[in-house]
Coordinates of C-alpha atoms and ligand atoms in Angstrom, one line a residue:
X1 CA 13.8 2.0 9.7
X2 CA 10.6 3.9 7.4
X3 CA 13.3 3.2 4.5
X4 CA 13.7 -0.3 5.4
X5 CA 10.2 -1.1 5.9
X6 CA 9.6 0.5 2.3
X7 CA 11.9 -1.4 1.2
X8 CA 10.6 -4.8 2.5
X9 CA 7.3 -4.1 1.4
X10 CA 8.2 -3.2 -1.8
X11 CA 10.1 -6.6 -2.1
X12 CA 7.7 -8.6 -0.3
X13 CA 5.2 -6.8 -3.3
X14 CA 7.2 -7.6 -6.0
X15 CA 7.9 -11.6 -4.9
X16 CA 4.0 -12.0 -4.5
X17 CA 3.0 -10.2 -7.8
X18 CA 5.9 -11.9 -9.2
X19 CA 4.9 -14.8 -8.3
X20 CA 1.4 -15.0 -9.3
X21 CA 2.8 -13.1 -12.6
X22 CA 5.0 -16.2 -12.9
X23 CA 2.7 -18.5 -12.6
X24 CA -0.1 -17.3 -14.4
X25 CA 2.5 -17.2 -17.3
X26 CA 3.2 -20.3 -17.2
X27 CA -0.5 -21.7 -17.4
X28 CA -1.4 -19.5 -19.8
X29 CA 1.9 -21.1 -21.6
X30 CA 0.8 -24.8 -21.1
X31 CA -3.1 -23.8 -21.9
X32 CA -1.7 -21.8 -24.9
X33 CA 0.6 -25.0 -26.3
X34 CA -2.4 -27.7 -25.4
X35 CA -4.9 -25.4 -27.4
X36 CA -2.6 -24.2 -30.5
X37 CA -1.8 -28.7 -30.4
X38 CA -5.6 -29.7 -30.4
X39 CA -6.2 -27.7 -33.4
X40 CA -2.9 -28.9 -34.7
X41 CA -4.3 -32.4 -34.1
X42 CA -7.8 -32.1 -35.4
X43 CA -6.4 -30.7 -38.3
X44 CA -4.2 -33.6 -39.1
X45 CA -7.0 -36.0 -38.7
X46 CA -9.6 -34.5 -40.9
X47 CA -6.1 -34.8 -43.8
X48 CA -5.3 -37.9 -42.6
X49 CA -8.8 -39.1 -42.8
X50 CA -9.5 -37.5 -46.0
X51 CA -6.5 -39.7 -47.3
X52 CA -7.6 -43.2 -45.9
X53 CA -11.0 -43.0 -47.7
X54 CA -9.2 -42.7 -51.1
X55 CA -7.3 -45.8 -50.0
X56 CA -9.1 -49.0 -51.1
X57 CA -9.8 -51.1 -48.4
X58 CA -9.2 -53.9 -50.4
X59 CA -5.9 -53.5 -50.0
X60 CA -5.9 -54.9 -46.9
X61 CA -7.3 -58.5 -48.4
X62 CA -3.9 -59.0 -50.4
X63 CA -0.9 -59.9 -49.0
X64 CA 2.3 -58.1 -50.6
X65 CA 5.5 -56.7 -50.2
X66 CA 5.1 -53.2 -49.3
X67 CA 5.2 -50.8 -52.4
X68 CA 5.0 -47.1 -52.8
X69 CA 1.7 -46.1 -53.6
X70 CA 1.6 -43.5 -56.7
X71 CA -0.7 -41.0 -55.0
X72 CA 1.2 -37.8 -54.0
X73 CA 0.6 -36.4 -50.7
X74 CA -0.6 -33.3 -49.9
X75 CA -2.1 -30.4 -47.6
X76 CA 1.5 -30.7 -46.3
X77 CA 1.4 -34.2 -44.4
X78 CA 4.8 -36.2 -44.8
X79 CA 4.3 -39.4 -44.7
X80 CA 1.4 -41.9 -45.4
X81 CA 1.2 -45.8 -44.6
X82 CA -0.8 -48.5 -44.6
X83 CA -0.1 -51.5 -42.2
X84 CA -2.2 -54.9 -42.5
X85 CA -4.4 -56.3 -39.2
X86 CA -0.5 -58.0 -38.0
X87 CA 0.8 -54.3 -37.8
X88 CA 3.2 -55.4 -40.8
X89 CA 4.0 -52.2 -43.8
X90 CA 1.7 -52.7 -46.7
X91 CA 2.2 -49.1 -49.1
X92 CA 2.8 -45.9 -48.7
X93 CA 3.9 -42.5 -49.8
X94 CA 6.6 -40.6 -48.7
X95 CA 9.2 -42.7 -46.1
X96 CA 8.3 -46.0 -45.8
X97 CA 9.7 -46.1 -42.4
X98 CA 10.0 -49.4 -40.4
X99 CA 8.6 -52.3 -41.7
X100 CA 7.0 -53.6 -38.2
X101 CA 4.6 -50.8 -36.7
X102 CA 5.8 -49.9 -33.1
X103 CA 3.5 -47.4 -32.5
X104 CA 0.1 -47.2 -30.3
X105 CA -2.9 -45.7 -32.5
X106 CA -3.3 -42.0 -30.9
X107 CA -0.9 -38.9 -31.6
X108 CA 2.8 -38.7 -31.0
X109 CA 5.7 -36.1 -31.9
X110 CA 8.5 -37.7 -33.7
X111 CA 11.8 -37.3 -35.3
X112 CA 12.1 -37.6 -38.8
X113 CA 15.2 -37.8 -40.4
X114 CA 14.9 -35.4 -43.2
X115 CA 18.3 -35.6 -45.7
X116 CA 19.2 -31.9 -44.5
X117 CA 18.3 -31.7 -40.7
X118 CA 15.9 -33.8 -38.2
X119 CA 12.2 -32.7 -38.2
X120 CA 10.0 -32.9 -35.4
X121 CA 6.6 -34.3 -36.7
X122 CA 2.7 -35.1 -35.2
X123 CA 2.6 -38.6 -35.7
X124 CA -0.9 -39.9 -36.3
X125 CA -2.3 -44.0 -36.2
X126 CA -5.4 -45.2 -36.8
X127 CA -7.0 -48.4 -36.4
X128 CA -8.3 -49.4 -40.4
X129 CA -12.0 -51.4 -39.0
X130 CA -14.6 -52.8 -41.9
X131 CA -17.5 -54.5 -40.3
X132 CA -16.2 -54.2 -36.6
X133 CA -12.9 -56.2 -37.4
X134 CA -9.7 -54.8 -37.5
X135 CA -8.4 -55.5 -41.1
X136 CA -5.2 -53.1 -40.2
X137 CA -3.6 -49.7 -39.2
X138 CA -3.4 -46.3 -41.4
X139 CA -0.3 -44.2 -40.4
X140 CA 0.3 -40.3 -41.5
X141 CA 2.1 -37.5 -39.6
X142 CA 2.4 -33.5 -40.7
X143 CA 5.3 -31.5 -39.8
X144 CA 5.3 -29.3 -36.4
X145 CA 6.5 -26.4 -38.0
X146 CA 4.3 -23.9 -37.9
X147 CA 3.0 -24.7 -34.7
X148 CA 6.5 -24.4 -33.6
X149 CA 7.1 -21.6 -34.7
X150 CA 3.9 -20.1 -33.2
X151 CA 4.9 -21.1 -29.6
X152 CA 8.6 -19.7 -30.3
X153 CA 6.6 -16.9 -31.1
X154 CA 4.6 -17.1 -27.4
X155 CA 8.0 -17.8 -25.7
X156 CA 9.6 -15.0 -27.1
X157 CA 6.7 -12.6 -26.2
X158 CA 6.7 -14.3 -22.2
X159 CA 11.2 -14.4 -22.0
X160 CA 10.4 -10.5 -22.6
X161 CA 7.0 -9.2 -21.8
X162 CA 7.3 -11.4 -18.2
X163 CA 10.6 -9.7 -17.1
X164 CA 9.7 -6.0 -18.4
X165 CA 6.4 -6.4 -16.3
X166 CA 8.7 -7.5 -12.7
X167 CA 10.2 -4.5 -13.2
X168 CA 7.2 -2.6 -13.5
X169 CA 5.7 -4.8 -10.7
X170 CA 8.4 -3.9 -8.9
X171 CA 9.1 0.0 -9.1
X172 CA 4.6 0.0 -8.5
X173 CA 5.7 -2.1 -5.0
X174 CA 8.2 0.5 -4.1
X175 CA 5.9 3.7 -4.8
X176 CA 3.0 1.4 -2.8
X177 CA 5.2 0.8 -0.1
X178 CA 5.8 4.5 0.2
X179 CA 2.0 5.2 0.6
X180 CA 1.5 2.4 2.4
X181 CA 4.1 3.6 5.1
X182 CA 2.9 7.2 4.6
X183 CA 0.5 7.5 7.9
X184 CA 3.0 5.0 10.0
X185 CA 5.6 7.3 9.1
X186 CA 3.5 10.7 10.0
X187 CA 2.1 9.0 13.1
X188 CA 6.0 8.2 14.3
X189 CA 6.5 11.7 13.8
X190 CA 3.9 13.3 15.7
X191 CA 4.5 10.7 18.7
X192 CA 8.6 11.8 18.1
X193 CA 7.3 15.5 18.5
X194 CA 4.6 14.9 21.0
X195 CA 7.6 13.0 23.4
X196 CA 10.1 15.8 23.0
X197 CA 7.3 18.3 23.0
X198 CA 6.2 16.2 26.8
X199 CA 9.7 15.7 27.7
X200 CA 10.6 19.1 27.3
X201 CA 7.7 20.9 29.3
X202 CA 8.8 18.4 32.2
X203 CA 12.5 19.3 32.0
X204 CA 12.1 22.9 33.8
X205 CA 9.9 22.1 36.7
X206 CA 11.9 19.1 37.2
X207 CA 14.8 21.3 37.2
X208 CA 13.1 23.8 39.6
X209 CA 11.9 21.3 42.0
X210 CA 15.7 20.2 42.2
X211 CA 17.3 23.4 42.6
X212 CA 14.6 24.1 45.5
X213 CA 14.9 20.8 46.7
X214 CA 18.9 21.4 46.9
X215 CA 18.6 25.1 48.5
X216 CA 15.7 23.8 50.9
X217 CA 18.2 21.3 52.3
X218 CA 20.9 22.9 52.9
X219 CA 21.3 24.3 57.0
X220 CA 18.8 26.9 57.1
X221 CA 20.1 30.1 57.7
X222 CA 16.2 31.4 57.5
X223 CA 13.1 29.4 58.1
X224 CA 10.6 31.7 55.8
X225 CA 13.2 31.1 52.9
X226 CA 13.3 27.3 53.6
X227 CA 9.4 26.7 53.2
X228 CA 9.1 29.4 50.8
X229 CA 11.2 26.7 48.5
X230 CA 9.5 24.0 49.8
X231 CA 6.4 26.1 48.7
X232 CA 7.7 26.1 45.6
X233 CA 8.4 22.7 45.1
X234 CA 4.4 21.6 46.0
X235 CA 3.6 24.2 43.6
X236 CA 5.9 22.9 40.8
X237 CA 4.8 19.4 41.9
X238 CA 0.9 20.5 41.3
X239 CA 1.7 21.9 38.0
X240 CA 3.7 18.9 36.6
X241 CA 0.5 16.4 38.1
X242 CA -1.7 18.7 35.9
X243 CA 0.9 18.3 33.3
X244 CA 0.7 14.1 33.4
X245 CA -3.1 14.1 34.0
X246 CA -3.5 15.6 30.7
X247 CA -0.6 13.7 28.8
X248 CA -2.2 10.7 29.9
X249 CA -5.7 12.1 29.1
X250 CA -4.8 12.6 25.5
X251 CA -3.6 8.9 25.5
X252 CA -6.6 7.2 27.0
X253 CA -8.5 9.0 24.8
X254 CA -7.3 8.6 21.2
X255 CA -10.0 8.0 18.5
X256 CA -13.5 7.4 18.7
X257 CA -15.7 6.5 21.7
X258 CA -17.2 3.2 21.7
X259 CA -21.0 2.8 21.6
X260 CA -21.1 1.2 25.2
X261 CA -20.0 4.0 26.6
X262 CA -22.2 6.8 25.4
X263 CA -25.4 7.6 27.8
X264 CA -28.4 10.0 27.5
X265 CA -27.0 13.4 28.4
X266 CA -28.8 16.3 29.0
X267 CA -26.5 19.4 27.7
X268 CA -28.7 21.9 28.9
X269 CA -28.4 20.7 32.7
X270 CA -24.3 19.7 32.4
X271 CA -23.6 23.7 31.1
X272 CA -25.7 24.9 33.6
X273 CA -23.8 22.6 36.6
X274 CA -20.6 24.2 35.0
X275 CA -21.4 28.0 34.8
X276 CA -22.2 28.0 38.7
X277 CA -19.0 27.0 38.8
X278 CA -17.5 29.9 36.6
X279 CA -20.1 32.4 37.9
X280 CA -18.7 32.1 41.4
X281 CA -15.5 32.7 40.4
X282 CA -16.0 35.5 37.7
X283 CA -16.4 38.6 40.8
X284 CA -12.1 37.2 42.2
X285 CA -11.5 38.0 38.5
X286 CA -13.9 41.0 38.4
X287 CA -14.9 39.5 34.9
X288 CA -18.6 39.7 33.8
X289 CA -20.0 36.1 33.5
X290 CA -23.3 35.3 31.8
X291 CA -24.8 32.9 30.1
X292 CA -27.6 32.1 27.7
X293 CA -29.0 28.6 28.2
X294 CA -32.4 27.0 27.2
X295 CA -34.2 25.7 29.6
X296 CA -35.7 22.2 27.8
X297 CA -33.7 19.6 27.7
X298 CA -31.3 19.4 24.7
X299 CA -30.4 15.2 24.9
X300 CA -27.7 13.7 23.0
X301 CA -25.7 10.3 23.5
X302 CA -22.3 11.3 24.5
X303 CA -20.3 10.8 27.9
X304 CA -20.5 13.5 29.8
X305 CA -17.7 13.6 32.0
X306 CA -15.4 14.0 28.8
X307 CA -18.2 16.8 27.3
X308 CA -17.8 18.8 30.5
X309 CA -14.4 18.9 30.3
X310 CA -14.2 20.3 26.7
X311 CA -16.4 23.4 27.8
X312 CA -14.3 23.6 31.3
X313 CA -11.3 24.0 28.9
X314 CA -13.0 26.2 26.6
X315 CA -14.4 28.3 29.7
X316 CA -11.1 28.6 31.6
X317 CA -9.2 29.7 28.8
X318 CA -12.0 32.6 28.2
X319 CA -11.3 33.5 31.6
X320 CA -7.6 33.0 31.1
X321 CA -7.2 35.6 28.7
X322 CA -10.1 38.3 29.2
X323 CA -8.6 41.1 31.3
X324 CA -10.6 42.3 34.3
X325 CA -14.2 44.4 33.3
X326 CA -13.9 41.6 30.2
X327 CA -17.6 39.7 29.4
X328 CA -17.2 36.2 29.0
X329 CA -20.3 34.0 28.0
X330 CA -21.4 30.9 27.0
X331 CA -24.7 30.0 24.8
X332 CA -26.0 26.6 24.0
X333 CA -28.8 26.2 21.1
X334 CA -29.8 24.0 18.5
X335 CA -29.5 24.6 14.5
X336 CA -29.9 22.0 11.8
X337 CA -29.8 18.3 14.1
X338 CA -26.8 20.1 15.5
X339 CA -26.0 21.3 19.0
X340 CA -23.9 24.9 19.3
X341 CA -22.3 25.8 22.5
X342 CA -20.4 28.9 22.3
X343 CA -18.1 30.6 24.8
X344 CA -17.3 34.1 23.6
X345 CA -15.0 36.7 25.3
X346 CA -13.9 39.9 24.6
X347 CA -10.6 39.0 25.9
X348 CA -6.7 39.7 23.9
X349 CA -8.1 37.4 20.7
X350 CA -5.8 35.5 19.2
X351 CA -3.7 36.6 16.3
X352 CA -4.4 35.1 12.4
X353 CA -1.1 33.7 11.9
X354 CA -1.5 31.5 15.3
X355 CA -5.4 30.8 14.8
X356 CA -4.3 27.2 12.6
X357 CA -2.2 26.0 14.9
X358 CA -4.5 26.6 18.4
X359 CA -5.8 23.3 18.9
X360 CA -2.6 21.4 18.3
X361 CA -1.0 19.9 21.5
X362 CA 1.8 22.3 23.2
X363 CA 1.2 24.9 21.2
X364 CA 0.8 28.5 23.0
X365 CA 0.6 31.9 21.5
X366 CA 2.6 34.1 24.2
X367 CA 4.6 31.4 25.4
X368 CA 5.7 33.6 28.6
X369 CA 1.6 34.5 29.1
X370 CA 0.6 31.0 29.2
X371 CA 3.2 30.1 31.4
X372 CA 2.5 33.0 33.6
X373 CA -1.3 31.4 33.5
X374 CA 0.2 27.8 34.1
X375 CA -0.7 26.7 30.5
X376 CA 0.6 23.7 28.7
X377 CA -1.2 24.4 25.4
X378 CA -2.9 21.0 26.1
X379 CA -6.4 22.4 26.5
X380 CA -7.4 23.3 23.2
X381 CA -6.3 20.1 22.0
X382 CA -7.9 18.0 25.2
X383 CA -11.1 19.9 23.6
X384 CA -10.8 18.9 20.4
X385 CA -10.0 15.3 20.6
X386 CA -13.0 15.1 23.0
X387 CA -15.3 16.5 20.3
X388 CA -14.0 14.8 17.7
X389 CA -14.7 11.6 19.4
X390 CA -18.1 12.3 19.4
X391 CA -18.5 12.5 15.7
X392 CA -18.9 16.5 16.2
X393 CA -16.1 19.7 15.2
X394 CA -14.4 22.8 17.1
X395 CA -13.9 25.9 15.2
X396 CA -12.5 28.9 16.2
X397 CA -13.4 33.1 15.2
X398 CA -11.2 35.3 17.1
X399 CA -9.6 39.3 16.3
X400 CA -6.5 40.7 18.4
X401 CA -7.7 43.0 21.0
X402 CA -11.7 42.3 20.3
X403 CA -11.7 38.4 21.6
X404 CA -12.9 35.2 21.3
X405 CA -15.6 33.4 20.6
X406 CA -15.3 28.9 20.3
X407 CA -17.6 27.0 19.1
X408 CA -18.4 23.1 19.3
X409 CA -21.1 21.6 17.5
X410 CA -22.4 18.4 18.0
X411 CA -24.8 16.1 16.1
X412 CA -28.1 15.4 18.1
X413 CA -29.4 11.9 17.3
Ligands
ADP501 P1 -2.9 26.7 27.3 O1 -3.4 25.5 28.2 O2 -2.0 27.6 27.3 O3 -4.3 27.5 27.7 P2 -5.0 25.6 25.1 O4 -4.8 24.3 24.1 O5 -5.8 25.6 25.9 O6 -3.3 26.0 26.2 O7 -4.8 27.6 24.4 C1 -3.6 27.4 23.5 C2 -3.5 29.1 23.3 O8 -4.8 29.1 22.7 C3 -3.0 29.3 24.5 O9 -1.7 29.4 24.6 C4 -3.4 30.8 24.3 O10 -2.3 31.4 23.7 C5 -4.5 30.7 23.1 N1 -5.9 31.0 23.5 C6 -7.1 29.9 23.7 N2 -8.2 30.7 24.2 C7 -7.8 31.8 23.5 C8 -9.0 33.1 24.2 N3 -10.7 32.3 24.7 N4 -8.4 34.0 24.2 C9 -6.9 34.2 23.6 N5 -6.5 33.3 23.2 C10 -6.8 32.0 23.8

């Protein structure tokens, strides 16, 4: 799928850029022809005028049969012809052409017959005026060899240069296609992994529900067994519901938050209320839970529910992964325009090799242990997503057997 998209991208890139290249080459060539022709014509007109002024205008007064002028042509001119006001040839140098002038005044590109081959010449026909009265016409021509050679060179350059450039464009398009597809490819792979992980996580509880339901549906031999099965189904369904909620949460809150939903939140107050809930839970796990929260408000623009969820996930983990008699502490303070929340425990800690991955979705250090605690490996991914959506960052320091400290850093506006 991605290879096809990449090919399509390269294809369209090459076509569009190639089109532009051809258009530019075409326009450039035409402009070049026009420019060279203009120079060529200017030179011809100069030479023609010089030659015409050497001629006595008086020859127009005399009616005579066409005669060959004794003058010689210079500057590469092929012929020079003088006609009277009735367009009849009076005098010429070089070839005489027709006796009657057929060309209109101005420039023409015409073939002229040389003994060996046809030569293309640029012909100039000028009206000759005396005291504002038309007394005749002057015509001269120069061969176009030099111009044709120069244009041939330009054509050769374009014939070789354009396909080579087109090839380079094609190769560039192929690499650009790869670059353009890379983020989509990565996102697609992530999505695929996420879907596979989510399905995998749901498969086990669904199988548990199914097998327990099948046993529960059998004629009851022991009512307590049936009740146990139903209880198991209820528990598994609850854990599935948590997983589904977490998955929905992750998909809904992807990306940064809209400014409109951000409100002024007092972080001290928010964490104080959260700490009350955990303080009540601590004795049941025989944990020593303490807080270090400032008395004064620390205000920032945030979504209070989301921030509470992030802090809750860190505290839940600290409670989950700290054995009885252990210590858990939550702290809040400010430092260089940032609010810092730290959740510290002296629990089991995290191995250094796992630390770079623990914020990945579905990543669990000890799968068996996490499953026992009901963890799906989504709590830290959710916390990180929330904090990043608030332009903050979440970091961790941990030593196996000594404990972990998670830190949330949020910008103060
Ligand atoms: P889970 O739901 O499995 O706890 P999390 O995303 O919250 O998923 O955490 C990912 C993994 O990081 C956990 O499986 C656990 O191994 C490790 N972990 C997270 N917090 C702590 C902690 N405070 N102490 C030790 N290990 C932790």
